[in-house]
Amino acid sequence: MNTPADTPPPIADPPIPVSSPLQGSPGPGGTHIQDPATLASARDDERVRRVELIISLVLRIGVVLSLVIVAIGLGITFAHNAGYTSSGRLLHHLISSRASFPHTLGSVASGVGHMNGNAIVVFGLILLILTPVMRVAVSIFTFIYQHDPRFVVITSTVLAVLITSFFLGRAGAG
Amino acid sequence: MLDGVTPLTFVLELFFISIAAGVLGSLLGLGGGIIVIPALTLLFHVDIRLAIGASIVSVIATSSGAAAAYVRERITNMRVGMFLEIATTTGAVTGAYIEGLVSAKVLYVVFAVVLGYSALAMFRKRSSKDTEHVVTPVPKDRLADWLSLHDSYYDEAEKREIGYQVTHTPLGLGFMYIAGAVSGLLGIGSGALKVPAMDLAMRLPMKVSTATSNFMIGVTAAASAGVYLFRGDIDPLMAAPVAAGVLMGATGGSRVLPRLHNEAVRGIFVAVLVFISVEMLLKGIA
């Protein structure tokens, strides 16, 4: 990354600082076969690549796992409510009334404990909502690891907004 | 219309209509949410707030799936994405909060306007000739320099690395706040608003804009989904089939079918979307 647009690499490509240049990132001990700057930037590239793969993995696992839980919950809901598969009179109640399903952390937790289908579905949905949040949390650590204080602050701010949003919703529900 | 429909058939119908919405969304380059919400409200007469709650969950699923792929292919500019997420998440919280204050009629009207705009914007983008990769010098942007937002990506079609400079970051931030607010208010990804902000204002290449928009949509949607969930607007019986259906439709659609380039067919779809937008408008002002 960070290559200046459409210019051939300058003779001494400055190691664009992910870490502060003043603190002099410790050069790789020993090998002097390659230009240390190129070596450092190759290492940075390698790091960035690893970050990208971790983030990609977090997203995929989160989506698949949460949808599996949602499907299990849905199955339990229909298995436990015989009327859901036969009666047409329940539906109106189900799609118009609000808050007839668990939507607080407490009710979801106790519902999951009792194998309540709807609570398990909501638990899966919470996991799904938390997947991008996890992605943000992971990137904070990777920016710390890369010594990039500006982006540590930026991603922490995003995480703070996300956490605040959960509390705003609960306040609104009360 | 819903007499005699059991919850089971309802869930199955939602599932199939959501798959269709996902496929259509990926064909047109729009999200599934903007199509599934009219389907739920106009066909199934679902309360629009519950439709928005179900849609926002599907947006997270689709975006996270797509973002994972884009990140692996290294098209996404993650630094730009993460920086702009400050604005989109704040906007999303604002939008979700406003959604709780306004009446359903207002939501129908705003939705109609955004749907109409997205349909037309998508059509216009296609009609104009693709003049990509003409690298023009951009105005200097010290914020972008300071945050090292400039980057490059490997273009599959051209088989070379294409470098680019980012500019007008504060302007982009402003647009992103609005895009986030619309996303939070209507439960859609609002990629139709995010992409032009990066493409036209910040001058990111089109492919990078699209990938980065997808990358941000999930986090943006998570910010408003939290508000909806604890408010009781995410009905498990609706959100489950909608999330799974849109995700399957969108991923399946993008793998099997190429984007529609046929002008005439696209024209028909745009006409249908504009018609739906008028229906939503009528429901809002009735």
Coordinates of C-alpha atoms in Angstrom, one line a residue:
Chain A
M1 CA 0.0 0.0 0.0
N2 CA 0.9 3.6 0.0
T3 CA 2.6 3.7 -3.3
P4 CA 2.3 7.1 -4.9
A5 CA 0.0 7.0 -7.8
D6 CA 1.4 6.1 -11.2
T7 CA 4.9 7.0 -10.5
P8 CA 7.6 4.4 -10.8
P9 CA 9.1 3.5 -7.5
P10 CA 11.7 6.1 -6.5
I11 CA 15.2 5.0 -6.1
A12 CA 15.1 4.8 -2.4
D13 CA 11.5 4.0 -1.6
P14 CA 11.0 5.6 1.9
P15 CA 9.5 3.1 4.2
I16 CA 6.1 4.8 4.6
P17 CA 5.8 4.9 8.3
V18 CA 3.3 2.6 9.8
S19 CA 5.6 2.9 12.7
S20 CA 7.1 6.2 13.6
P21 CA 10.3 6.7 11.6
L22 CA 12.0 8.5 14.6
Q23 CA 11.9 5.4 16.7
G24 CA 13.7 3.5 14.1
S25 CA 12.0 0.2 13.5
P26 CA 14.5 -2.4 14.3
G27 CA 15.9 -3.7 11.1
P28 CA 15.9 -7.4 10.6
G29 CA 19.1 -8.6 12.2
G30 CA 21.7 -10.2 10.0
T31 CA 20.6 -10.2 6.4
H32 CA 22.0 -7.3 4.5
I33 CA 21.5 -8.9 1.1
Q34 CA 18.4 -6.8 0.4
D35 CA 17.8 -3.1 0.8
P36 CA 16.4 -2.9 4.4
A37 CA 13.7 -0.4 3.2
T38 CA 12.3 -2.8 0.7
L39 CA 12.5 -5.6 3.1
A40 CA 10.6 -3.6 5.7
S41 CA 7.9 -2.6 3.3
A42 CA 7.6 -6.2 2.2
R43 CA 7.1 -7.1 5.8
D44 CA 4.5 -4.4 6.2
D45 CA 2.7 -5.7 3.2
E46 CA 2.8 -9.2 4.6
R47 CA 1.3 -7.9 7.9
V48 CA -1.5 -5.9 6.1
R49 CA -2.3 -9.0 4.1
R50 CA -2.6 -11.1 7.3
V51 CA -4.9 -8.4 8.8
E52 CA -7.1 -8.5 5.7
L53 CA -7.4 -12.3 5.9
I54 CA -8.3 -12.3 9.6
I55 CA -11.0 -9.7 9.0
S56 CA -12.3 -11.7 6.1
L57 CA -12.4 -14.8 8.2
V58 CA -14.2 -13.0 11.1
L59 CA -16.9 -11.9 8.8
R60 CA -17.5 -15.3 7.2
I61 CA -17.5 -17.3 10.4
G62 CA -19.9 -14.8 12.0
V63 CA -22.4 -14.9 9.2
V64 CA -22.4 -18.7 8.8
L65 CA -22.5 -19.4 12.5
S66 CA -25.3 -16.9 13.3
L67 CA -27.5 -18.1 10.4
V68 CA -27.1 -21.8 11.5
I69 CA -28.3 -20.7 15.0
V70 CA -31.2 -18.8 13.5
A71 CA -32.2 -21.9 11.5
I72 CA -32.1 -24.1 14.5
G73 CA -34.2 -21.6 16.5
L74 CA -36.8 -21.4 13.7
G75 CA -37.0 -25.2 13.6
I76 CA -37.6 -25.4 17.4
T77 CA -40.2 -22.7 17.2
F78 CA -42.3 -24.6 14.6
A79 CA -41.7 -27.9 16.4
H80 CA -43.0 -26.5 19.7
N81 CA -46.0 -24.6 18.3
A82 CA -48.2 -27.1 16.6
G83 CA -50.6 -24.3 15.7
Y84 CA -48.0 -22.5 13.7
T85 CA -48.2 -25.1 10.9
S86 CA -52.0 -25.4 10.8
S87 CA -53.9 -22.4 12.0
G88 CA -54.2 -19.3 10.0
R89 CA -55.5 -17.3 12.9
L90 CA -52.2 -16.9 14.7
L91 CA -50.5 -15.0 11.9
H92 CA -52.2 -11.6 12.3
H93 CA -51.2 -11.6 15.9
L94 CA -47.6 -12.5 15.0
I95 CA -46.9 -9.9 12.4
S96 CA -48.7 -6.9 13.8
S97 CA -48.1 -7.0 17.6
R98 CA -44.8 -5.8 18.8
A99 CA -42.7 -7.0 21.7
S100 CA -44.5 -10.3 21.8
F101 CA -41.1 -11.8 21.1
P102 CA -38.0 -11.6 23.3
H103 CA -36.0 -8.5 22.6
T104 CA -34.2 -7.7 25.9
L105 CA -30.9 -9.3 26.8
G106 CA -32.4 -10.8 29.9
S107 CA -35.4 -12.4 28.1
V108 CA -33.2 -13.7 25.3
A109 CA -30.7 -15.3 27.8
S110 CA -33.4 -17.0 29.8
G111 CA -35.2 -18.0 26.6
V112 CA -32.1 -19.6 25.2
G113 CA -31.7 -21.5 28.5
H114 CA -35.2 -22.9 28.2
M115 CA -34.7 -23.8 24.5
N116 CA -37.3 -21.2 23.4
G117 CA -37.2 -21.2 19.6
N118 CA -37.8 -17.5 19.2
A119 CA -35.2 -16.6 21.8
I120 CA -32.7 -18.7 20.0
V121 CA -33.5 -17.0 16.7
V122 CA -33.0 -13.6 18.3
F123 CA -29.7 -14.8 19.9
G124 CA -28.6 -15.8 16.4
L125 CA -29.6 -12.4 15.1
I126 CA -27.7 -10.7 17.9
L127 CA -24.6 -12.7 16.8
L128 CA -25.2 -11.5 13.3
I129 CA -25.4 -7.9 14.4
L130 CA -22.2 -8.4 16.4
T131 CA -20.3 -9.7 13.5
P132 CA -19.3 -6.3 12.0
V133 CA -18.8 -5.1 15.5
M134 CA -16.3 -7.9 16.0
R135 CA -14.6 -6.9 12.8
V136 CA -14.1 -3.3 14.1
A137 CA -12.8 -4.7 17.4
V138 CA -10.3 -6.9 15.7
S139 CA -9.0 -4.1 13.5
I140 CA -8.3 -1.9 16.6
F141 CA -5.8 -4.6 17.8
T142 CA -4.3 -4.9 14.4
F143 CA -3.7 -1.2 14.2
I144 CA -2.1 -1.3 17.7
Y145 CA 0.1 -4.1 16.4
Q146 CA 1.0 -2.0 13.3
H147 CA 1.9 1.1 15.5
D148 CA -0.7 3.2 13.7
P149 CA -2.1 5.4 16.6
R150 CA -4.3 7.5 14.3
F151 CA -6.2 4.5 13.1
V152 CA -6.4 3.1 16.6
V153 CA -8.2 6.3 17.6
I154 CA -10.5 6.2 14.5
T155 CA -11.5 2.5 14.9
S156 CA -12.0 2.9 18.7
T157 CA -14.3 5.8 17.9
V158 CA -16.4 3.7 15.6
L159 CA -16.5 0.9 18.2
A160 CA -17.7 3.5 20.8
V161 CA -20.5 4.6 18.5
L162 CA -21.6 1.0 18.0
I163 CA -21.6 0.2 21.7
T164 CA -23.5 3.4 22.4
S165 CA -26.1 2.5 19.8
F166 CA -27.0 -0.6 21.8
F167 CA -27.7 1.4 24.9
L168 CA -29.7 4.0 22.9
G169 CA -32.0 1.2 21.7
R170 CA -32.5 -0.1 25.2
A171 CA -33.3 3.4 26.5
G172 CA -35.9 3.8 23.8
A173 CA -37.5 0.5 24.6
G174 CA -38.0 1.5 28.2
Chain B
M1 CA -55.2 -11.6 1.6
L2 CA -53.6 -13.2 4.7
D3 CA -56.7 -15.1 5.8
G4 CA -55.9 -18.8 6.1
V5 CA -52.2 -18.2 5.9
T6 CA -50.4 -20.1 8.6
P7 CA -47.2 -18.9 10.2
L8 CA -45.3 -21.7 8.4
T9 CA -46.5 -20.7 5.0
F10 CA -45.9 -17.1 5.8
V11 CA -42.3 -17.8 6.7
L12 CA -41.8 -19.9 3.6
E13 CA -43.3 -17.2 1.4
L14 CA -41.1 -14.6 3.0
F15 CA -38.1 -16.8 2.4
F16 CA -38.8 -17.2 -1.3
I17 CA -39.7 -13.6 -1.9
S18 CA -36.5 -12.6 -0.1
I19 CA -34.4 -14.9 -2.3
A20 CA -36.0 -13.2 -5.3
A21 CA -35.2 -9.8 -3.8
G22 CA -31.6 -10.8 -3.2
V23 CA -31.2 -12.0 -6.8
L24 CA -32.8 -8.9 -8.3
G25 CA -30.8 -6.7 -6.0
S26 CA -27.5 -8.3 -7.1
L27 CA -28.6 -8.2 -10.8
L28 CA -29.3 -4.5 -10.6
G29 CA -26.4 -3.6 -8.3
L30 CA -28.8 -2.4 -5.6
G31 CA -29.1 -4.0 -2.2
G32 CA -31.8 -6.6 -1.3
G33 CA -33.2 -4.4 1.4
I34 CA -34.5 -1.7 -0.9
I35 CA -36.5 -4.4 -2.8
V36 CA -37.6 -6.6 0.2
I37 CA -39.2 -3.7 2.1
P38 CA -41.8 -2.9 -0.6
A39 CA -42.4 -6.6 -1.0
L40 CA -43.2 -7.0 2.7
T41 CA -45.3 -3.9 3.0
L42 CA -47.2 -3.9 -0.3
L43 CA -47.7 -7.6 -0.7
F44 CA -47.8 -8.9 2.9
H45 CA -49.1 -5.7 4.6
V46 CA -46.5 -6.0 7.2
D47 CA -46.0 -3.0 9.5
I48 CA -43.3 -0.9 7.8
R49 CA -41.3 -0.7 11.0
L50 CA -41.1 -4.5 11.3
A51 CA -40.2 -4.6 7.6
I52 CA -37.4 -2.2 8.2
G53 CA -36.2 -4.2 11.2
A54 CA -36.1 -7.4 9.2
S55 CA -34.4 -5.7 6.3
I56 CA -31.6 -4.2 8.3
V57 CA -30.6 -7.7 9.5
S58 CA -30.5 -9.0 5.9
V59 CA -28.3 -6.0 5.0
I60 CA -25.8 -7.0 7.6
A61 CA -25.7 -10.6 6.4
T62 CA -25.3 -9.7 2.7
S63 CA -22.8 -7.0 3.3
S64 CA -20.6 -9.1 5.6
G65 CA -20.6 -11.9 3.1
A66 CA -19.7 -9.7 0.2
A67 CA -17.2 -7.7 2.2
A68 CA -15.3 -10.8 3.1
A69 CA -14.8 -11.6 -0.5
Y70 CA -13.8 -8.1 -1.5
V71 CA -11.3 -7.8 1.3
R72 CA -9.6 -11.0 0.2
E73 CA -9.4 -9.7 -3.3
R74 CA -7.7 -6.6 -2.0
I75 CA -10.0 -4.2 -3.8
T76 CA -11.4 -2.6 -0.6
N77 CA -9.6 0.5 0.7
M78 CA -10.0 -0.5 4.4
R79 CA -8.4 2.7 5.7
V80 CA -10.9 4.9 3.8
G81 CA -13.7 2.6 4.9
M82 CA -12.8 2.6 8.5
F83 CA -12.4 6.4 8.6
L84 CA -15.7 7.1 6.9
E85 CA -17.4 4.6 9.2
I86 CA -17.2 7.3 11.9
A87 CA -19.7 9.3 9.9
T88 CA -21.9 6.4 8.7
T89 CA -22.4 4.9 12.1
T90 CA -23.1 8.2 13.7
G91 CA -25.6 8.9 10.9
A92 CA -27.1 5.5 11.3
V93 CA -27.8 6.0 15.0
T94 CA -29.4 9.4 14.2
G95 CA -31.5 7.8 11.5
A96 CA -32.7 4.9 13.7
Y97 CA -33.5 7.3 16.4
I98 CA -35.5 9.5 14.1
E99 CA -37.3 6.4 12.8
G100 CA -38.8 6.0 16.3
L101 CA -40.2 9.5 16.2
V102 CA -41.8 9.9 12.8
S103 CA -45.0 8.3 11.6
A104 CA -45.2 5.4 9.3
K105 CA -46.6 7.7 6.5
V106 CA -43.4 9.7 6.6
L107 CA -41.3 6.6 6.3
Y108 CA -43.3 5.5 3.2
V109 CA -42.7 8.9 1.6
V110 CA -39.0 9.1 2.3
F111 CA -38.6 5.5 1.2
A112 CA -40.4 6.3 -2.1
V113 CA -38.0 9.2 -2.8
V114 CA -34.9 7.2 -2.0
L115 CA -36.1 4.2 -4.0
G116 CA -36.9 6.4 -7.0
Y117 CA -33.6 8.1 -6.8
S118 CA -31.6 4.9 -6.5
A119 CA -33.3 3.4 -9.5
L120 CA -32.6 6.4 -11.7
A121 CA -29.1 6.8 -10.4
M122 CA -28.3 3.2 -11.2
F123 CA -29.7 3.6 -14.7
R124 CA -27.8 6.8 -15.4
K125 CA -24.6 5.3 -14.3
R126 CA -25.0 2.4 -16.8
S127 CA -26.0 4.7 -19.6
S128 CA -22.9 6.8 -19.4
K129 CA -19.9 5.3 -21.1
D130 CA -17.3 3.7 -18.9
T131 CA -14.4 6.0 -18.8
E132 CA -12.5 4.4 -16.0
H133 CA -8.9 4.4 -15.2
V134 CA -8.2 7.7 -16.9
V135 CA -6.1 8.9 -14.0
T136 CA -6.6 12.6 -13.6
P137 CA -4.7 14.7 -11.1
V138 CA -6.8 15.4 -8.0
P139 CA -6.8 18.4 -5.7
K140 CA -4.4 18.0 -2.7
D141 CA -6.1 16.8 0.5
R142 CA -4.0 17.2 3.6
L143 CA -6.3 15.1 5.7
A144 CA -6.0 12.2 3.2
D145 CA -2.2 12.6 3.3
W146 CA -2.1 12.6 7.0
L147 CA -4.2 9.5 7.3
S148 CA -2.3 7.8 4.4
L149 CA -5.6 7.0 2.5
H150 CA -4.0 6.8 -0.9
D151 CA -3.7 3.3 -2.2
S152 CA -3.7 1.1 -5.2
Y153 CA -5.5 -2.1 -6.3
Y154 CA -5.0 -4.8 -8.8
D155 CA -7.4 -4.6 -11.7
E156 CA -8.5 -8.0 -13.0
A157 CA -9.7 -6.6 -16.3
E158 CA -6.6 -4.5 -17.1
K159 CA -4.1 -7.0 -15.4
R160 CA -2.2 -4.3 -13.7
E161 CA -1.9 -2.4 -10.4
I162 CA -3.8 0.9 -10.5
G163 CA -2.7 3.6 -8.0
Y164 CA -5.0 6.4 -7.0
Q165 CA -5.1 9.5 -4.8
V166 CA -7.9 10.3 -2.4
T167 CA -9.3 13.8 -2.1
H168 CA -12.1 15.9 -0.6
T169 CA -12.2 13.7 2.5
P170 CA -14.2 16.2 4.7
L171 CA -16.9 16.4 1.9
G172 CA -17.0 12.6 1.7
L173 CA -17.4 12.5 5.5
G174 CA -20.4 14.8 5.2
F175 CA -22.1 12.7 2.5
M176 CA -21.4 9.5 4.5
Y177 CA -23.3 11.0 7.5
I178 CA -26.3 11.5 5.3
A179 CA -26.0 8.1 3.7
G180 CA -25.7 6.5 7.2
A181 CA -28.8 8.4 8.4
V182 CA -30.8 7.2 5.4
S183 CA -29.6 3.7 6.0
G184 CA -30.6 3.9 9.7
L185 CA -34.0 5.5 8.9
L186 CA -35.1 3.0 6.2
G187 CA -33.2 -0.2 7.1
I188 CA -31.4 -0.3 3.7
G189 CA -27.7 -0.4 2.9
S190 CA -27.9 2.9 1.0
G191 CA -25.0 1.9 -1.3
A192 CA -26.6 4.1 -3.9
L193 CA -25.6 7.1 -1.8
K194 CA -22.3 5.8 -0.5
V195 CA -20.8 4.9 -3.9
P196 CA -21.2 8.4 -5.5
A197 CA -19.7 10.0 -2.4
M198 CA -16.5 8.1 -2.9
D199 CA -16.5 7.8 -6.6
L200 CA -17.4 11.4 -7.5
A201 CA -16.4 13.4 -4.5
M202 CA -13.3 11.5 -3.2
R203 CA -12.3 10.3 -6.6
L204 CA -11.8 6.6 -5.7
P205 CA -11.9 4.3 -8.7
M206 CA -15.4 2.9 -9.3
K207 CA -14.5 -0.7 -8.3
V208 CA -12.8 0.5 -5.1
S209 CA -15.8 2.6 -4.3
T210 CA -18.2 -0.3 -4.7
A211 CA -16.1 -2.7 -2.6
T212 CA -15.4 -0.1 0.1
S213 CA -19.1 0.8 0.3
N214 CA -20.0 -2.9 0.8
F215 CA -17.3 -3.1 3.5
M216 CA -18.9 -0.1 5.4
I217 CA -22.6 -1.2 4.9
G218 CA -22.4 -4.0 7.5
V219 CA -20.9 -1.8 10.3
T220 CA -23.4 1.0 9.4
A221 CA -26.3 -1.4 9.6
A222 CA -25.1 -2.8 12.9
A223 CA -25.2 0.6 14.4
S224 CA -29.0 1.0 13.7
A225 CA -29.8 -2.7 14.1
G226 CA -28.9 -2.5 17.8
V227 CA -31.4 0.3 18.2
Y228 CA -34.1 -1.6 16.4
L229 CA -33.5 -4.9 18.2
F230 CA -33.8 -3.5 21.7
R231 CA -36.8 -1.4 20.6
G232 CA -38.6 -4.6 19.7
D233 CA -38.7 -3.9 15.9
I234 CA -36.8 -7.1 14.9
D235 CA -39.4 -9.9 14.8
P236 CA -37.6 -13.2 14.7
L237 CA -40.3 -14.9 12.6
M238 CA -39.8 -12.3 9.9
A239 CA -36.1 -11.4 10.2
A240 CA -35.0 -15.0 10.0
P241 CA -36.4 -15.9 6.6
V242 CA -35.7 -12.4 5.2
A243 CA -32.0 -12.4 6.3
A244 CA -31.4 -16.0 5.1
G245 CA -33.3 -15.5 1.9
V246 CA -31.7 -12.2 0.8
L247 CA -28.3 -13.5 1.7
M248 CA -28.8 -16.7 -0.4
G249 CA -30.4 -14.8 -3.3
A250 CA -27.6 -12.1 -3.4
T251 CA -24.7 -14.5 -3.1
G252 CA -26.2 -17.0 -5.5
G253 CA -27.2 -14.3 -7.9
S254 CA -23.8 -12.7 -8.0
R255 CA -22.1 -16.1 -8.6
V256 CA -24.4 -17.5 -11.3
L257 CA -25.6 -14.5 -13.1
P258 CA -23.5 -11.6 -14.6
R259 CA -24.6 -8.1 -14.0
L260 CA -27.3 -7.0 -16.4
H261 CA -25.9 -4.9 -19.2
N262 CA -28.7 -5.1 -21.6
E263 CA -30.1 -1.6 -21.8
A264 CA -33.7 -2.6 -22.6
V265 CA -34.0 -5.1 -19.8
R266 CA -32.5 -2.7 -17.3
G267 CA -35.0 -0.1 -18.5
I268 CA -37.8 -2.4 -17.7
F269 CA -36.5 -3.0 -14.2
V270 CA -36.0 0.7 -13.6
A271 CA -39.6 1.3 -14.7
V272 CA -40.8 -1.4 -12.3
L273 CA -38.8 0.2 -9.4
V274 CA -40.2 3.6 -10.2
F275 CA -43.7 2.1 -10.3
I276 CA -43.1 0.5 -6.8
S277 CA -41.8 3.8 -5.6
V278 CA -45.0 5.5 -6.7
E279 CA -47.0 2.8 -4.9
M280 CA -45.0 3.5 -1.7
L281 CA -45.6 7.2 -2.1
L282 CA -49.3 6.7 -2.5
K283 CA -49.4 4.6 0.6
G284 CA -47.6 7.4 2.4
I285 CA -49.9 10.2 1.4
A286 CA -53.2 8.2 1.5

